[in-house]
Amino acid sequence: DTGVSQDPRHKITKRGQNVTFRCDPISEHNRLYWYRQTLGQGPEFLTYFQNEAQLEKSRLLSDRFSAERPKGSFSTLEIQRTEQGDSAMYLCASSLALGPGRTAYEQYFGPGTRLTVT
Amino acid sequence: AQTVTQSQPEMSVQEAETVTLSCTYDTSESDYYLFWYKQPPSRQMILVIRQEAYKQQNATENRFSVNFQKAAKSFSLKISDSQLGDAAMYFCAYRSARLYDNNDMRFGAGTRLTVKP
């Protein structure tokens, strides 16, 4: 399977606990995006990486959220001190930017991690 | 800021019939991409079709085609010969084509399509 994978697929946690999600992008893709999707809504951008550099963070990404992509391959998204409002589907997507000044085309999405905070 | 609006929360179509899903967007940019993504109940987003704003010709992919009206900022998806497997949430998405942009997607709220046998 050469698609985007995410782990775990489902996570139930109690309020106040920390959680970490993992995303493995398509291997040759240098861009990786995190989105959050709540019920009945489309995905909303959280942050993105170009290789290992985190280049932009949405205002949706509070201080409790941190993302890494240490070697420019897989990425992790950690949520500290979870709140019930964090309950959502967290989607990862990857794409290929073809060089400086070149835009990337479509993004390929993973299956998502569904987080439920009780 | 760019916004995407899908005004039809739900649509239904009879198997083998044709259905059109609507999408409008707001932007001040002249160069951008538009997409339709499908999200089946398993929740993995799948690209259905892509349109480059600089192209006047409407994109087509087998049974899927779009009606892109740049001046009206409208981007509808037509599904012909609907099949049971087409049942899903459909999201319209916008992405800037600006250089050095993060190229993140802006999504509409989605349209849930039901296909009746």
mmCIF file of C-alpha atoms in Angstrom:
data_model
loop_
_atom_site.group_PDB
_atom_site.id
_atom_site.type_symbol
_atom_site.label_atom_id
_atom_site.label_comp_id
_atom_site.label_asym_id
_atom_site.label_seq_id
_atom_site.Cartn_x
_atom_site.Cartn_y
_atom_site.Cartn_z
ATOM 1 C CA ASP A 1 0.000 0.000 0.000
ATOM 2 C CA THR A 2 1.648 3.231 -1.095
ATOM 3 C CA GLY A 3 -1.017 5.616 0.164
ATOM 4 C CA VAL A 4 -1.051 7.881 3.209
ATOM 5 C CA SER A 5 -1.461 5.957 6.441
ATOM 6 C CA GLN A 6 -2.433 7.145 9.895
ATOM 7 C CA ASP A 7 -2.236 5.508 13.280
ATOM 8 C CA PRO A 8 -4.279 4.949 15.344
ATOM 9 C CA ARG A 9 -7.563 5.012 13.471
ATOM 10 C CA HIS A 10 -9.532 5.612 16.643
ATOM 11 C CA LYS A 11 -8.539 7.048 20.001
ATOM 12 C CA ILE A 12 -10.692 7.497 23.077
ATOM 13 C CA THR A 13 -9.134 9.466 25.906
ATOM 14 C CA LYS A 14 -10.168 11.211 29.052
ATOM 15 C CA ARG A 15 -10.099 14.959 29.336
ATOM 16 C CA GLY A 16 -6.723 16.199 30.453
ATOM 17 C CA GLN A 17 -4.723 13.337 28.951
ATOM 18 C CA ASN A 18 -2.132 13.721 26.215
ATOM 19 C CA VAL A 19 -2.495 11.970 22.873
ATOM 20 C CA THR A 20 -0.189 11.522 19.904
ATOM 21 C CA PHE A 21 -1.102 10.611 16.338
ATOM 22 C CA ARG A 22 1.182 9.468 13.560
ATOM 23 C CA CYS A 23 1.028 10.032 9.821
ATOM 24 C CA ASP A 24 3.107 8.286 7.172
ATOM 25 C CA PRO A 25 2.857 10.183 3.865
ATOM 26 C CA ILE A 26 3.416 8.864 0.375
ATOM 27 C CA SER A 27 7.150 8.249 0.330
ATOM 28 C CA GLU A 28 8.227 10.710 -2.358
ATOM 29 C CA HIS A 29 5.986 13.530 -1.128
ATOM 30 C CA ASN A 30 7.815 16.430 0.482
ATOM 31 C CA ARG A 31 4.765 18.280 1.813
ATOM 32 C CA LEU A 32 2.649 17.053 4.686
ATOM 33 C CA TYR A 33 -0.514 18.680 5.980
ATOM 34 C CA TRP A 34 -2.662 18.220 9.070
ATOM 35 C CA TYR A 35 -6.364 19.016 9.007
ATOM 36 C CA ARG A 36 -9.145 18.729 11.560
ATOM 37 C CA GLN A 37 -12.663 17.711 10.586
ATOM 38 C CA THR A 38 -15.623 18.007 12.913
ATOM 39 C CA LEU A 39 -18.965 16.354 12.304
ATOM 40 C CA GLY A 40 -20.854 17.854 9.402
ATOM 41 C CA GLN A 41 -17.990 20.092 8.338
ATOM 42 C CA GLY A 42 -15.231 20.009 5.808
ATOM 43 C CA PRO A 43 -11.615 19.655 6.891
ATOM 44 C CA GLU A 44 -9.878 22.733 8.295
ATOM 45 C CA PHE A 45 -6.189 23.380 7.865
ATOM 46 C CA LEU A 46 -4.013 23.094 10.971
ATOM 47 C CA THR A 47 -0.394 23.088 9.853
ATOM 48 C CA TYR A 48 1.966 21.939 7.148
ATOM 49 C CA PHE A 49 5.557 20.833 6.609
ATOM 50 C CA GLN A 50 7.878 21.165 3.679
ATOM 51 C CA ASN A 51 10.312 18.328 4.309
ATOM 52 C CA GLU A 52 11.168 18.637 8.019
ATOM 53 C CA ALA A 53 10.355 22.352 8.338
ATOM 54 C CA GLN A 54 7.022 23.407 9.782
ATOM 55 C CA LEU A 55 6.225 26.420 7.636
ATOM 56 C CA GLU A 56 2.784 27.519 8.738
ATOM 57 C CA LYS A 57 0.372 27.031 11.589
ATOM 58 C CA SER A 58 -3.297 27.933 11.613
ATOM 59 C CA ARG A 59 -4.794 29.994 14.406
ATOM 60 C CA LEU A 60 -6.786 26.828 15.144
ATOM 61 C CA LEU A 61 -3.595 25.254 16.423
ATOM 62 C CA SER A 62 -3.524 26.262 20.070
ATOM 63 C CA ASP A 63 -0.450 26.007 22.293
ATOM 64 C CA ARG A 64 -1.627 22.574 23.391
ATOM 65 C CA PHE A 65 -0.995 21.246 19.905
ATOM 66 C CA SER A 66 2.440 20.435 18.567
ATOM 67 C CA ALA A 67 3.494 18.755 15.361
ATOM 68 C CA GLU A 68 6.811 17.389 14.216
ATOM 69 C CA ARG A 69 8.291 15.827 11.150
ATOM 70 C CA PRO A 70 11.780 15.015 12.369
ATOM 71 C CA LYS A 71 13.357 13.469 9.301
ATOM 72 C CA GLY A 72 11.063 14.782 6.637
ATOM 73 C CA SER A 73 9.234 11.484 6.467
ATOM 74 C CA PHE A 74 6.506 10.602 9.002
ATOM 75 C CA SER A 75 4.875 13.224 11.189
ATOM 76 C CA THR A 76 3.358 13.251 14.650
ATOM 77 C CA LEU A 77 0.636 15.475 16.051
ATOM 78 C CA GLU A 78 0.443 15.729 19.821
ATOM 79 C CA ILE A 79 -2.389 17.239 21.814
ATOM 80 C CA GLN A 80 -1.655 17.992 25.442
ATOM 81 C CA ARG A 81 -4.296 18.315 28.160
ATOM 82 C CA THR A 82 -7.078 17.271 25.828
ATOM 83 C CA GLU A 83 -10.448 19.011 26.026
ATOM 84 C CA GLN A 84 -13.839 17.804 24.856
ATOM 85 C CA GLY A 85 -13.697 20.358 22.066
ATOM 86 C CA ASP A 86 -10.724 18.515 20.629
ATOM 87 C CA SER A 87 -12.988 15.628 19.650
ATOM 88 C CA ALA A 88 -12.763 15.433 15.860
ATOM 89 C CA MET A 89 -11.288 13.525 12.956
ATOM 90 C CA TYR A 90 -7.647 14.451 12.389
ATOM 91 C CA LEU A 91 -6.648 14.057 8.768
ATOM 92 C CA CYS A 92 -3.194 13.954 7.292
ATOM 93 C CA ALA A 93 -2.478 14.678 3.645
ATOM 94 C CA SER A 94 0.642 14.732 1.533
ATOM 95 C CA SER A 95 1.616 16.253 -1.781
ATOM 96 C CA LEU A 96 4.620 16.876 -3.960
ATOM 97 C CA ALA A 97 5.982 20.380 -4.468
ATOM 98 C CA LEU A 98 8.088 20.280 -7.595
ATOM 99 C CA GLY A 99 10.789 22.717 -6.505
ATOM 100 C CA PRO A 100 11.250 26.321 -5.386
ATOM 101 C CA GLY A 101 8.507 28.498 -6.755
ATOM 102 C CA ARG A 102 6.553 25.515 -8.004
ATOM 103 C CA THR A 103 3.166 24.776 -6.556
ATOM 104 C CA ALA A 104 2.043 21.347 -5.589
ATOM 105 C CA TYR A 105 -1.002 19.734 -7.076
ATOM 106 C CA GLU A 106 -3.637 17.703 -5.331
ATOM 107 C CA GLN A 107 -3.242 16.395 -1.856
ATOM 108 C CA TYR A 108 -3.670 12.749 -0.995
ATOM 109 C CA PHE A 109 -5.438 12.077 2.253
ATOM 110 C CA GLY A 110 -5.056 9.382 4.847
ATOM 111 C CA PRO A 111 -7.986 7.619 6.529
ATOM 112 C CA GLY A 112 -7.810 9.901 9.564
ATOM 113 C CA THR A 113 -7.648 9.409 13.309
ATOM 114 C CA ARG A 114 -10.956 9.827 15.090
ATOM 115 C CA LEU A 115 -10.404 11.315 18.543
ATOM 116 C CA THR A 116 -13.074 11.162 21.218
ATOM 117 C CA VAL A 117 -12.422 13.023 24.459
ATOM 118 C CA THR A 118 -14.687 11.956 27.317
ATOM 119 C CA ALA B 1 -9.710 34.998 2.750
ATOM 120 C CA GLN B 2 -10.991 32.395 0.396
ATOM 121 C CA THR B 3 -14.249 30.688 1.308
ATOM 122 C CA VAL B 4 -16.104 27.788 -0.250
ATOM 123 C CA THR B 5 -19.866 27.348 0.033
ATOM 124 C CA GLN B 6 -21.872 24.225 -0.647
ATOM 125 C CA SER B 7 -25.527 25.124 -0.262
ATOM 126 C CA GLN B 8 -26.930 21.597 -0.540
ATOM 127 C CA PRO B 9 -26.358 19.648 2.697
ATOM 128 C CA GLU B 10 -28.033 16.576 1.195
ATOM 129 C CA MET B 11 -28.923 15.346 -2.257
ATOM 130 C CA SER B 12 -30.372 12.122 -3.534
ATOM 131 C CA VAL B 13 -30.447 10.539 -6.962
ATOM 132 C CA GLN B 14 -31.921 7.438 -8.493
ATOM 133 C CA GLU B 15 -29.433 4.873 -9.682
ATOM 134 C CA ALA B 16 -28.464 5.465 -13.350
ATOM 135 C CA GLU B 17 -29.738 9.043 -13.230
ATOM 136 C CA THR B 18 -27.748 12.283 -13.283
ATOM 137 C CA VAL B 19 -27.199 14.610 -10.345
ATOM 138 C CA THR B 20 -25.494 17.979 -10.015
ATOM 139 C CA LEU B 21 -23.834 19.209 -6.832
ATOM 140 C CA SER B 22 -23.337 22.942 -6.424
ATOM 141 C CA CYS B 23 -20.359 24.882 -5.145
ATOM 142 C CA THR B 24 -19.536 28.570 -5.048
ATOM 143 C CA TYR B 25 -16.373 30.200 -3.796
ATOM 144 C CA ASP B 26 -15.056 33.609 -2.999
ATOM 145 C CA THR B 27 -11.562 34.771 -3.897
ATOM 146 C CA SER B 28 -9.708 37.797 -5.154
ATOM 147 C CA GLU B 29 -7.078 35.687 -6.848
ATOM 148 C CA SER B 30 -7.046 34.963 -10.561
ATOM 149 C CA ASP B 31 -5.056 31.742 -10.513
ATOM 150 C CA TYR B 32 -6.161 28.829 -8.407
ATOM 151 C CA TYR B 33 -7.278 25.218 -8.464
ATOM 152 C CA LEU B 34 -10.649 23.746 -7.630
ATOM 153 C CA PHE B 35 -11.293 20.190 -6.584
ATOM 154 C CA TRP B 36 -14.088 17.814 -5.784
ATOM 155 C CA TYR B 37 -13.269 15.184 -3.189
ATOM 156 C CA LYS B 38 -15.396 12.196 -2.256
ATOM 157 C CA GLN B 39 -15.482 10.878 1.283
ATOM 158 C CA PRO B 40 -17.233 7.487 1.545
ATOM 159 C CA PRO B 41 -18.453 6.190 4.896
ATOM 160 C CA SER B 42 -14.976 4.739 5.528
ATOM 161 C CA ARG B 43 -13.912 8.407 5.689
ATOM 162 C CA GLN B 44 -10.851 8.402 3.407
ATOM 163 C CA MET B 45 -10.973 11.411 1.091
ATOM 164 C CA ILE B 46 -10.571 10.537 -2.565
ATOM 165 C CA LEU B 47 -9.926 13.051 -5.327
ATOM 166 C CA VAL B 48 -12.702 12.988 -7.920
ATOM 167 C CA ILE B 49 -11.754 15.784 -10.274
ATOM 168 C CA ARG B 50 -9.544 18.864 -10.544
ATOM 169 C CA GLN B 51 -9.951 22.115 -12.465
ATOM 170 C CA GLU B 52 -7.269 24.717 -13.127
ATOM 171 C CA ALA B 53 -8.721 28.214 -13.124
ATOM 172 C CA TYR B 54 -6.695 29.281 -16.158
ATOM 173 C CA LYS B 55 -8.294 26.552 -18.269
ATOM 174 C CA GLN B 56 -11.563 27.427 -19.912
ATOM 175 C CA GLN B 57 -12.370 23.841 -20.770
ATOM 176 C CA ASN B 58 -14.361 22.013 -18.126
ATOM 177 C CA ALA B 59 -12.635 18.989 -16.628
ATOM 178 C CA THR B 60 -14.114 15.524 -17.111
ATOM 179 C CA GLU B 61 -13.253 12.168 -15.573
ATOM 180 C CA ASN B 62 -15.381 9.339 -16.906
ATOM 181 C CA ARG B 63 -18.865 9.847 -15.411
ATOM 182 C CA PHE B 64 -17.807 12.978 -13.536
ATOM 183 C CA SER B 65 -17.694 16.417 -15.092
ATOM 184 C CA VAL B 66 -17.675 19.973 -13.844
ATOM 185 C CA ASN B 67 -19.295 23.211 -14.924
ATOM 186 C CA PHE B 68 -16.725 25.878 -14.098
ATOM 187 C CA GLN B 69 -18.006 29.431 -14.331
ATOM 188 C CA LYS B 70 -15.071 31.634 -13.333
ATOM 189 C CA ALA B 71 -16.880 34.974 -13.502
ATOM 190 C CA ALA B 72 -19.697 33.646 -11.364
ATOM 191 C CA LYS B 73 -17.236 31.805 -9.083
ATOM 192 C CA SER B 74 -19.242 28.656 -9.471
ATOM 193 C CA PHE B 75 -17.949 25.098 -9.713
ATOM 194 C CA SER B 76 -20.615 22.399 -9.920
ATOM 195 C CA LEU B 77 -20.075 18.655 -10.196
ATOM 196 C CA LYS B 78 -22.223 16.509 -12.457
ATOM 197 C CA ILE B 79 -22.374 12.774 -11.891
ATOM 198 C CA SER B 80 -23.851 10.857 -14.791
ATOM 199 C CA ASP B 81 -25.221 7.312 -14.671
ATOM 200 C CA SER B 82 -25.109 7.356 -10.866
ATOM 201 C CA GLN B 83 -24.028 4.157 -9.182
ATOM 202 C CA LEU B 84 -24.592 2.880 -5.664
ATOM 203 C CA GLY B 85 -20.883 3.310 -5.004
ATOM 204 C CA ASP B 86 -21.192 7.043 -5.610
ATOM 205 C CA ALA B 87 -22.982 7.455 -2.284
ATOM 206 C CA ALA B 88 -20.707 9.562 -0.087
ATOM 207 C CA MET B 89 -19.995 13.039 1.216
ATOM 208 C CA TYR B 90 -18.710 15.291 -1.538
ATOM 209 C CA PHE B 91 -16.488 18.221 -0.708
ATOM 210 C CA CYS B 92 -15.661 21.120 -2.946
ATOM 211 C CA ALA B 93 -12.209 22.567 -2.270
ATOM 212 C CA TYR B 94 -10.161 25.569 -3.309
ATOM 213 C CA ARG B 95 -6.417 25.949 -3.403
ATOM 214 C CA SER B 96 -4.374 28.991 -4.302
ATOM 215 C CA ALA B 97 -1.860 28.669 -7.117
ATOM 216 C CA ARG B 98 0.343 31.430 -5.754
ATOM 217 C CA LEU B 99 4.023 30.631 -5.698
ATOM 218 C CA TYR B 100 5.552 30.050 -2.282
ATOM 219 C CA ASP B 101 2.074 29.616 -0.840
ATOM 220 C CA ASN B 102 1.368 26.835 1.609
ATOM 221 C CA ASN B 103 -1.234 25.555 -0.826
ATOM 222 C CA ASP B 104 -3.585 24.412 1.911
ATOM 223 C CA MET B 105 -7.058 23.388 0.833
ATOM 224 C CA ARG B 106 -10.173 25.391 1.753
ATOM 225 C CA PHE B 107 -13.150 23.072 1.931
ATOM 226 C CA GLY B 108 -16.880 23.570 1.812
ATOM 227 C CA ALA B 109 -19.137 21.950 4.400
ATOM 228 C CA GLY B 110 -19.965 19.085 2.095
ATOM 229 C CA THR B 111 -22.987 17.548 0.383
ATOM 230 C CA ARG B 112 -24.169 14.111 1.394
ATOM 231 C CA LEU B 113 -25.226 12.184 -1.708
ATOM 232 C CA THR B 114 -27.599 9.252 -1.400
ATOM 233 C CA VAL B 115 -28.106 6.917 -4.356
ATOM 234 C CA LYS B 116 -31.407 5.060 -4.430
ATOM 235 C CA PRO B 117 -31.565 1.632 -6.101
#
